[in-house]
CSV table of C-alpha atoms and ligand atoms in Angstrom, one decimal:
chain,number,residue,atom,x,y,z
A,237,UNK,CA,0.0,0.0,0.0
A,238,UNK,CA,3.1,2.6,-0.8
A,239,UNK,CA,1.5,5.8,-1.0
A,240,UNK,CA,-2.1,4.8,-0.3
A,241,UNK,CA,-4.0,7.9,0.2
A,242,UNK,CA,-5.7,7.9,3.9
A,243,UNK,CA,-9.3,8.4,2.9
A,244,UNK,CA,-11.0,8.3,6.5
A,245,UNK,CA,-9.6,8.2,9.9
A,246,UNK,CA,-7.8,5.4,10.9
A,247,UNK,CA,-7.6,3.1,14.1
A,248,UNK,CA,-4.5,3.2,16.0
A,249,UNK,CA,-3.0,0.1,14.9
A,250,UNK,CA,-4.1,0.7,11.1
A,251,UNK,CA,-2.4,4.3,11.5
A,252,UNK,CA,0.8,2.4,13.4
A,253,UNK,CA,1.1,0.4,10.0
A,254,UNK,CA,0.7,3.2,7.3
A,255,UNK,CA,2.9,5.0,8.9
A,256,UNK,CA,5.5,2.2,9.1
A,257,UNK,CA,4.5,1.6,5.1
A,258,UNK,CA,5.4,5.1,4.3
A,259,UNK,CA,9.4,4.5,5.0
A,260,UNK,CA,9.7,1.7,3.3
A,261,UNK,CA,11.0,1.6,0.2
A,262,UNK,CA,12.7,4.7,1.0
A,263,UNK,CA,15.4,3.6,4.0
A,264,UNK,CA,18.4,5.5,4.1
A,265,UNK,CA,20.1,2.0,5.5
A,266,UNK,CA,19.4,1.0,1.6
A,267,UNK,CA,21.5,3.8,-0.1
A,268,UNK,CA,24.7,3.3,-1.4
A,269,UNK,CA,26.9,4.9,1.0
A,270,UNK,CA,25.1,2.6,3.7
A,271,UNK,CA,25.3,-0.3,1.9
A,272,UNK,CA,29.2,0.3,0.7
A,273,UNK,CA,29.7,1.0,4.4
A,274,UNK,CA,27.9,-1.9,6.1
A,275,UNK,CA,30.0,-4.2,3.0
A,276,UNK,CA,33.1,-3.0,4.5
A,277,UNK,CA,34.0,-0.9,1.3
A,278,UNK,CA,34.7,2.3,2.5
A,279,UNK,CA,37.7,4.4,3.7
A,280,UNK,CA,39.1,6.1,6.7
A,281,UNK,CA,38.6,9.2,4.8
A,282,UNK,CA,34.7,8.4,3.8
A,283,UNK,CA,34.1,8.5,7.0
A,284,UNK,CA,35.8,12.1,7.9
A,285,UNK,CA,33.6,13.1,5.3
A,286,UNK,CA,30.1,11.8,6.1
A,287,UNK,CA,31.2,13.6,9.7
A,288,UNK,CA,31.3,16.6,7.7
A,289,UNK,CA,27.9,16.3,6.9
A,290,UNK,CA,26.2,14.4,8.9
A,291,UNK,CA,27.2,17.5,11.9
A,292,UNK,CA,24.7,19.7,9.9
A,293,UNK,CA,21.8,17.3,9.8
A,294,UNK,CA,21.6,16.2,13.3
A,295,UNK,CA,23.6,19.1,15.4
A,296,UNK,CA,20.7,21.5,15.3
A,297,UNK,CA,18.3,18.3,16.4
A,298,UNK,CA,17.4,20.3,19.6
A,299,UNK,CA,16.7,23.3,17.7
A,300,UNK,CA,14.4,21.9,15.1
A,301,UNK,CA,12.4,20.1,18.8
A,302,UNK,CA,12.6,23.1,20.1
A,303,UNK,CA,10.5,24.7,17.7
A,304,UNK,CA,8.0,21.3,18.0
A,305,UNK,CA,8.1,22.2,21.4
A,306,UNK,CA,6.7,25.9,21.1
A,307,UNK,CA,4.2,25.1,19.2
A,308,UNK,CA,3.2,22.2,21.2
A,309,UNK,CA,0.4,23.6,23.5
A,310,UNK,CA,0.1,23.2,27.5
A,311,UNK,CA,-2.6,20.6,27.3
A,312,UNK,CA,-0.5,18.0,25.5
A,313,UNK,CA,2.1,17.3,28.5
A,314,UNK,CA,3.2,13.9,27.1
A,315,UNK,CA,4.5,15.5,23.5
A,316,UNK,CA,5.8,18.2,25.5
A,317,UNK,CA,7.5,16.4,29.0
A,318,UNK,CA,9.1,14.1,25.1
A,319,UNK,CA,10.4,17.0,23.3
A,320,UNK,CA,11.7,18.7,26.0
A,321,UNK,CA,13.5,15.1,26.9
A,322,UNK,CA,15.1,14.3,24.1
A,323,UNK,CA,16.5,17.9,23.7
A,324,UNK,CA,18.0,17.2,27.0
A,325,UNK,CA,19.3,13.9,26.2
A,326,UNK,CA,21.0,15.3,23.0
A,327,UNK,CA,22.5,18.1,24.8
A,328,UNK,CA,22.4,17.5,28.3
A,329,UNK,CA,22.5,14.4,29.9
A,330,UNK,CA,25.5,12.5,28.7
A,331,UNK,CA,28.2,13.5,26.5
A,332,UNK,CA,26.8,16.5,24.2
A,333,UNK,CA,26.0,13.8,21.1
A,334,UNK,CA,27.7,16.2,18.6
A,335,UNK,CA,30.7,15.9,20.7
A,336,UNK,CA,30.5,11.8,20.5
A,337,UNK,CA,30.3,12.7,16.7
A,338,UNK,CA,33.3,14.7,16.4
A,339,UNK,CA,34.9,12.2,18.4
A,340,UNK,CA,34.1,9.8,15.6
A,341,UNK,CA,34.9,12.7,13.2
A,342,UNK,CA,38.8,13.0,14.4
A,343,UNK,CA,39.2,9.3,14.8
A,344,UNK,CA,38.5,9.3,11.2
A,345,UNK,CA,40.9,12.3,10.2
A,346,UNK,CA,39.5,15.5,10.0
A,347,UNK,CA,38.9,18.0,12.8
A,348,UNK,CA,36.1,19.9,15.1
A,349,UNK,CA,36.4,23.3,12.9
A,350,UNK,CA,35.8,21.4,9.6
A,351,UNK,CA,33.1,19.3,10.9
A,352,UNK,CA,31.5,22.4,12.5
A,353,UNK,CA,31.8,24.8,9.0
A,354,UNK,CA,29.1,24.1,6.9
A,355,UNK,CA,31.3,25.5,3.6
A,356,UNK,CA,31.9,21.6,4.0
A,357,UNK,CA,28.8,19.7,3.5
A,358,UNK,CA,26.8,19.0,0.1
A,359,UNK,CA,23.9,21.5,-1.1
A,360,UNK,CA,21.6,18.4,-0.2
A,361,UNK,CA,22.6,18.3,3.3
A,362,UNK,CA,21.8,22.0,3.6
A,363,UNK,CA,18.7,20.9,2.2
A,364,UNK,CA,18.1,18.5,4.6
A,365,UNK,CA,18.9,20.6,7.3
A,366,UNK,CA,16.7,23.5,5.9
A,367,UNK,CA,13.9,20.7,5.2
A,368,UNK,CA,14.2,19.9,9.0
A,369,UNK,CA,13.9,23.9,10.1
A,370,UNK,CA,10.8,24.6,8.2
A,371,UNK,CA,9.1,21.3,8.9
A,372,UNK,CA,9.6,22.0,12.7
A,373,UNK,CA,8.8,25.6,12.7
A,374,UNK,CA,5.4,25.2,10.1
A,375,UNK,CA,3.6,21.9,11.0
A,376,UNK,CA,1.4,21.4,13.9
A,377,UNK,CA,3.5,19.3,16.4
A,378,UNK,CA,2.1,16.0,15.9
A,379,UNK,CA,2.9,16.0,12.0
A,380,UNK,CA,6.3,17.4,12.8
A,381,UNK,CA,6.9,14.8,15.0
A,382,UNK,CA,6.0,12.4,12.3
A,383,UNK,CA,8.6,13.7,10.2
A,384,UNK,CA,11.3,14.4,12.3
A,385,UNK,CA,10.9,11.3,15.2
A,386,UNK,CA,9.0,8.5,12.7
A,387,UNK,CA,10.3,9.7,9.5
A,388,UNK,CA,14.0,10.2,10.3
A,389,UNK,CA,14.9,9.2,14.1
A,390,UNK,CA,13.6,5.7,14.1
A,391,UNK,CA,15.4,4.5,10.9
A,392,UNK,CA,18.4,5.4,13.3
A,393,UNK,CA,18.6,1.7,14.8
A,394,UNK,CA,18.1,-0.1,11.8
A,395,UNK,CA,21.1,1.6,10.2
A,396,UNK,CA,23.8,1.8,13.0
A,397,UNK,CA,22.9,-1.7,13.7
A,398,UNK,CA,24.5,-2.5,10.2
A,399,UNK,CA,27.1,-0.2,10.7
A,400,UNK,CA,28.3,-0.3,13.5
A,401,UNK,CA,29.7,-3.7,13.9
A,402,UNK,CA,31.9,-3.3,11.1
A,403,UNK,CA,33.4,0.0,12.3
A,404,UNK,CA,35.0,-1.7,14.9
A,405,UNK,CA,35.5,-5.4,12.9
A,406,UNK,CA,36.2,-4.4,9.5
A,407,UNK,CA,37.4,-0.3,9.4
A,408,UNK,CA,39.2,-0.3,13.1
A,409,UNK,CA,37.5,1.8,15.2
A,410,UNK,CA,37.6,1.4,18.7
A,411,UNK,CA,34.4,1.2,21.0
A,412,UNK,CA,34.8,4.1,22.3
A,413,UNK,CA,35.8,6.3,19.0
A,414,UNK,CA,32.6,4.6,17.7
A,415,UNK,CA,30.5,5.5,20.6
A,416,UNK,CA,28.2,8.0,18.9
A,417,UNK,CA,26.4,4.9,16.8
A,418,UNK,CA,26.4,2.3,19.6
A,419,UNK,CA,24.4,5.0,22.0
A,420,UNK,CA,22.3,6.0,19.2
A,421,UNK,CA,21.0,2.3,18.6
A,422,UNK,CA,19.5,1.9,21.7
A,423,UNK,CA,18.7,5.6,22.4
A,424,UNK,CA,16.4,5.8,19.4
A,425,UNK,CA,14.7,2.9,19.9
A,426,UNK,CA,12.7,4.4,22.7
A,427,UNK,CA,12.6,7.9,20.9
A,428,UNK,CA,11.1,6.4,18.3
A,429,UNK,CA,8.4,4.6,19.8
A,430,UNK,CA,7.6,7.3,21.6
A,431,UNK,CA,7.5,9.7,19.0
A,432,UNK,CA,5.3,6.9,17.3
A,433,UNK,CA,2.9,7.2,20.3
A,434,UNK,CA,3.0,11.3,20.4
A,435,UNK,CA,1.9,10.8,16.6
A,436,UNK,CA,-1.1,8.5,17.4
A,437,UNK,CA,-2.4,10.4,20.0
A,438,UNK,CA,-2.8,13.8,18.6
A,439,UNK,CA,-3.1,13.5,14.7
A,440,UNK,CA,-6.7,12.8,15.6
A,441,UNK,CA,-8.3,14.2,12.6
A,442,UNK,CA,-8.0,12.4,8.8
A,443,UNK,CA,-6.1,15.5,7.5
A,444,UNK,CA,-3.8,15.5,10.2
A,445,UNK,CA,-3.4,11.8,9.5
A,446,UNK,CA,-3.1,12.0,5.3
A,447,UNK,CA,-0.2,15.2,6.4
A,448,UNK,CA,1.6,12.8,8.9
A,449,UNK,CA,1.8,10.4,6.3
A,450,UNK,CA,3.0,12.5,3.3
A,451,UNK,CA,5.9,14.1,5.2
A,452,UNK,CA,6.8,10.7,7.0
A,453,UNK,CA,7.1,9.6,3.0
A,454,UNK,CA,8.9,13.4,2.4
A,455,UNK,CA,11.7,13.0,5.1
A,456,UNK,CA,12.3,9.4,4.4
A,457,UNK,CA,12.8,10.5,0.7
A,458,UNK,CA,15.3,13.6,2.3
A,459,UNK,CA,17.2,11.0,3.6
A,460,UNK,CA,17.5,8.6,1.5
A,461,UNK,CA,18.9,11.7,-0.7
A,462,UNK,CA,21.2,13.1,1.8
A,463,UNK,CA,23.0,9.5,2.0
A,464,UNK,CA,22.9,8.9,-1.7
A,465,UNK,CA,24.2,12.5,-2.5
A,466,UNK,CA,27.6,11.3,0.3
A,467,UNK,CA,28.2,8.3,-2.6
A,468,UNK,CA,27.5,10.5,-5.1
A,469,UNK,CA,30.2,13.2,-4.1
A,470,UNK,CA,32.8,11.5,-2.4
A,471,UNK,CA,32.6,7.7,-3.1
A,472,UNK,CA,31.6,7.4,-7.0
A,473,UNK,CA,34.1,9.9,-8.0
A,474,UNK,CA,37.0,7.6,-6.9
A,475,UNK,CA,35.6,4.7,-8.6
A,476,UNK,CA,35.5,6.4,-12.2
A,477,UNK,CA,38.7,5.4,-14.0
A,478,UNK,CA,41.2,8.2,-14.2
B,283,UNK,CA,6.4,-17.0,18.1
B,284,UNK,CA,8.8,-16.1,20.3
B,285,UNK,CA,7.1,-14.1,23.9
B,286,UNK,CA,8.9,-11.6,26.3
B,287,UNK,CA,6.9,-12.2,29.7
B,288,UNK,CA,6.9,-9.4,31.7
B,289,UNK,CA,6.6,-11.0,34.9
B,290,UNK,CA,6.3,-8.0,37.0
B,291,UNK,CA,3.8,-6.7,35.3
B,292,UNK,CA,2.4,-9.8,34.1
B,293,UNK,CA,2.5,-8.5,30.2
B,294,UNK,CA,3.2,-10.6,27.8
B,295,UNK,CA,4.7,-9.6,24.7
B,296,UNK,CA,4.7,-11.7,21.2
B,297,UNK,CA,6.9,-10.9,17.7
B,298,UNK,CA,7.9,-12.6,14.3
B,299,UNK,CA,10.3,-15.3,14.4
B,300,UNK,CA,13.2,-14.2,13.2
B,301,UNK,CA,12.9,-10.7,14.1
B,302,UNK,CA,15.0,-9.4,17.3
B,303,UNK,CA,13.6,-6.6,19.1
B,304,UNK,CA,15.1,-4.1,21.5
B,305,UNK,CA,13.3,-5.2,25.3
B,306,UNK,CA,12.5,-1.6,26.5
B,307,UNK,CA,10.8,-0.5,23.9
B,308,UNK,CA,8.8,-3.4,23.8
B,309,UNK,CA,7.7,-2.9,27.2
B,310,UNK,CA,7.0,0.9,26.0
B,311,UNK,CA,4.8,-0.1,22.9
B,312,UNK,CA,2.6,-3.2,25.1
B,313,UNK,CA,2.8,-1.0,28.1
B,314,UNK,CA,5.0,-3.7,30.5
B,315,UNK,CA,5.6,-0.7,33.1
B,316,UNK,CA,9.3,-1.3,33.1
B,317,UNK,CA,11.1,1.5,34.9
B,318,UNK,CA,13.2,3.7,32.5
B,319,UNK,CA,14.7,7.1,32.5
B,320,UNK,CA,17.5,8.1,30.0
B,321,UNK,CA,16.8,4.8,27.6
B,322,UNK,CA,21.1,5.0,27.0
B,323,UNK,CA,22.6,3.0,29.1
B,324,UNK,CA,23.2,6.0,31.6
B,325,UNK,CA,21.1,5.7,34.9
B,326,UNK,CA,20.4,1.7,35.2
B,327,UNK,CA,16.9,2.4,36.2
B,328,UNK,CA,15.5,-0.4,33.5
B,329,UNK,CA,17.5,-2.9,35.2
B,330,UNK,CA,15.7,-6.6,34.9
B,331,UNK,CA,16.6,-10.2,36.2
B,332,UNK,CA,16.7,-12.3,33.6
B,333,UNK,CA,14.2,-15.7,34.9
B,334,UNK,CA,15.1,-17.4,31.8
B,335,UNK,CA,16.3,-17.1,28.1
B,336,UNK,CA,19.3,-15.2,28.7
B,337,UNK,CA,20.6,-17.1,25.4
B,338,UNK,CA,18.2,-15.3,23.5
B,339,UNK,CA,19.1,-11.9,24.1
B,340,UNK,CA,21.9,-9.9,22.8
B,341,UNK,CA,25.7,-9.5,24.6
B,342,UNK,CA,25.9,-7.1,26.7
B,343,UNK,CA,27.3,-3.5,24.9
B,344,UNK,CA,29.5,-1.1,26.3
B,345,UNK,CA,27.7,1.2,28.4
B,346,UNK,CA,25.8,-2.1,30.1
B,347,UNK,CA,29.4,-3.7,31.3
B,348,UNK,CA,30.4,-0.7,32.3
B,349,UNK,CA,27.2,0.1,34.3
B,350,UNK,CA,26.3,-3.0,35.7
B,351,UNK,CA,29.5,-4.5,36.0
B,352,UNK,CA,30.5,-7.9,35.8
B,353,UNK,CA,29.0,-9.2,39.2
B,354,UNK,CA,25.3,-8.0,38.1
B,355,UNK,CA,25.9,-9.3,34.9
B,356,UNK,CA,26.4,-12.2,35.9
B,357,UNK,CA,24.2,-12.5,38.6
B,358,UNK,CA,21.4,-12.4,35.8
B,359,UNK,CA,20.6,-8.6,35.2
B,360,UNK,CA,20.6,-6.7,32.1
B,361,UNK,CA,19.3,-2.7,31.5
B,362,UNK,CA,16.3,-3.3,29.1
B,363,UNK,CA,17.5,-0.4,26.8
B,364,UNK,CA,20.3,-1.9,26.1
B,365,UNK,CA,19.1,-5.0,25.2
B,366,UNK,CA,17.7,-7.1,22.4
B,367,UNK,CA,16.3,-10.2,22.2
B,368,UNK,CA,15.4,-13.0,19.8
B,369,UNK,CA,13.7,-15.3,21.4
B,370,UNK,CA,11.4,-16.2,24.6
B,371,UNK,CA,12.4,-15.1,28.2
B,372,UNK,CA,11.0,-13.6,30.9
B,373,UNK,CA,11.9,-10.8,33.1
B,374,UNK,CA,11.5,-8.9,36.6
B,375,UNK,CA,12.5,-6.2,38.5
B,376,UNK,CA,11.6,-4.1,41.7
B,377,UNK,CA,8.8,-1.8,40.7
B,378,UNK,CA,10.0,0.9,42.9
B,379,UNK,CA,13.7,0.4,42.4
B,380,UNK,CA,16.0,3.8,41.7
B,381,UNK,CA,18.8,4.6,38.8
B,382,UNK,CA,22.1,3.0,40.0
B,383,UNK,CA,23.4,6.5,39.6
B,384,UNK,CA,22.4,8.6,42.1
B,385,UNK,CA,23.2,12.0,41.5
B,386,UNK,CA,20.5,14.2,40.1
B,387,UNK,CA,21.4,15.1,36.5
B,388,UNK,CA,20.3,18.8,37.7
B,389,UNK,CA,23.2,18.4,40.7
B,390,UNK,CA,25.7,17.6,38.2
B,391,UNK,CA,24.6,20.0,35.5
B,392,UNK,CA,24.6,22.8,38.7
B,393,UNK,CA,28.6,21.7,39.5
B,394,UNK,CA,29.3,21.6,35.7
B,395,UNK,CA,28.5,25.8,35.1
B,396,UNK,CA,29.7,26.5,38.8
B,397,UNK,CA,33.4,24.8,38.0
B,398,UNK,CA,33.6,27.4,35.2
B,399,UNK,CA,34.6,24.5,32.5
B,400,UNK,CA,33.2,26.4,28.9
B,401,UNK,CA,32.4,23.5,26.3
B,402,UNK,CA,32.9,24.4,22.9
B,403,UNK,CA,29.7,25.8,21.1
B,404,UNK,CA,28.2,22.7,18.6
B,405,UNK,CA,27.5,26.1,15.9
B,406,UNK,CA,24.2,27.2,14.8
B,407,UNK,CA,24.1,26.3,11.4
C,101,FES,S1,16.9,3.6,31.0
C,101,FES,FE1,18.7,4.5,31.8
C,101,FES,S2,20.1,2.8,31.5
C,101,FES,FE2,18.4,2.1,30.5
């Protein structure tokens, strides 16, 4: 049912599944630069450079929830007490997560002020980034939370879980240099079933439903693009015979 | 099908053979009332005794050895967040029991700013 149009309001569990439906086909653990790196046929220097980008996608996280958060009103504490938790776990908590990502970044070769300056991303992760802003500042919260938690937090497990294992077997990496994915795993499990349930409880009206679905579908498109744009630019180019 | 009993609660939760699924957030979607806080490994406050079917679930990652340490672990406890599992077990814990780390995140967060240290900015691009 890819892209079955919602037609009339859906139970919880028939919502749970749509929802679910509109990722696939579009995982970002299926684009090239995840499948070259879970098949162990990337570089040291690959990695340096996905660092570069992936910084600018997931470093503002707590300002895109942020914005989810204003617009979230009093009366729906749960999606609030969430927001306001992960923001805190992503900045707070533990280790600032951008830091376990420039960790990871330096292990690989480059350094905290190239990860940091945008000059060194691709135009599609500046998309991304922007796709994130306006998503999180424009849609009522529980559609935003679709997008953001559904559409591109809980794909985080099934990808690290691929990839992570062979940092450490196949590229080197110790556990600790690789810490950002390992945390991430488990950490986005629960932040994705609870954005899940956020989603379920407040989209409670058939267009809120049919606009959950279409930008689940849009930011599982964005990145799928932002990892096939990282091949694209800095894998396929080597590959080409000189 | 392989079942996660929730013994504590007395939840039971079913998925596909084959499939492994990550225990905490299991309890989360069927509503198992397992104890959680930072779902990373961090506080310990999802600890569980494993009853049975500790050779279905996943080996223990870094955060959990370094948490529990090697007596708990062995002893039969595992942090649910941390842990998947393939195949049928079942669980406990205390329903009132407390993060293994005891300081308040605020406490810490308080000596943090107070000690002067100034992180690095992560940019606002
Ligand atoms: S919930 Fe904190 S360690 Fe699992």
């Amino acid at each position: 049912m890819a892209d079955q149009e919602v037609t009339e309001f859906l139970d919880r569990d028939a919502f749970r599944a749509a929802l679910e439906q509109a990722i696939k086909g579009r995982e970002a653990k299926n684009a090239p630069f995840s499948t070259a790196w879970a098949n162990g046929e990337l570089q040291r220097h690959h990695f340096a450079r996905w660092a570069e980008n992936h910084f600018h996608y997931v470093g503002p996280f707590a300002d895109y929830l942020g914005y989810i958060y204003a617009n979230t009103p009093a009366t729906a504490t749960d999606a609030k007490d969430f927001l306001l938790q992960n923001m805190y776990e992503e900045e707070l908590a533990d280790v600032r997560h951008t830091d376990l990502l420039i960790r990871f970044a330096e292990a690989a070769g480059t350094t905290r002020e190239r990860v940091m300056d945008i000059d060194n991303c691709t135009a599609v992760t500046k998309g991304l980034q922007g796709w994130c802003y306006a998503v999180s500042f424009r849609e009522h919260f529980a559609v935003a939370t679709a997008a953001l938690v559904v559409g591109l937090e809980s794909q985080v497990p099934s990808i690290y879980r691929r990839q992570y294992p062979v940092l450490l077997e196949k590229y080197g990496f110790s556990e600790e240099e690789a810490e950002f994915f390992d945390l991430h795993i488990t950490s986005d499990e629960v932040h994705g079933e609870r954005g899940y349930q956020i989603v379920l409880d407040h989209a409670d009206t058939v267009e809120l439903q049919q606009r959950c679905l279409q930008l689940v579908r849009h930011g599982a498109d964005m990145r799928f693009s932002y990892t096939k744009a990282l091949y694209d630019t800095y894998v396929a180019p080597e590959l080409q015979p000189a | 099908m392989p079942t996660i009993h929730f013994r504590t609660s007395g939840r039971s939760v079913d998925f596909d053979e084959g499939d492994d699924v990550n225990m905490l957030r299991a309890a989360l979607r069927h509503e198992a009332g397992v104890p959680f806080k930072c779902a990373s490994g961090n506080c310990g406050t999802d600890r569980v005794l494993v009853e049975s079917g500790a050779e279905h679930l996943s080996a223990p990652r870094k955060r959990e050895r370094e948490l529990l340490g090697p007596e708990l672990i062995a002893a039969g406890y595992r942090l649910a967040c941390q842990t998947y599992v393939e195949g049928d077990c079942i669980v406990s814990w205390d329903p009132e029991q407390q993060p293994l780390i005891s300081e308040r995140a605020a406490d810490a967060l308080t000596k943090k700013w107070l000690s002067g240290d100034a992180e690095p900015g992560r940019g606002d691009d």
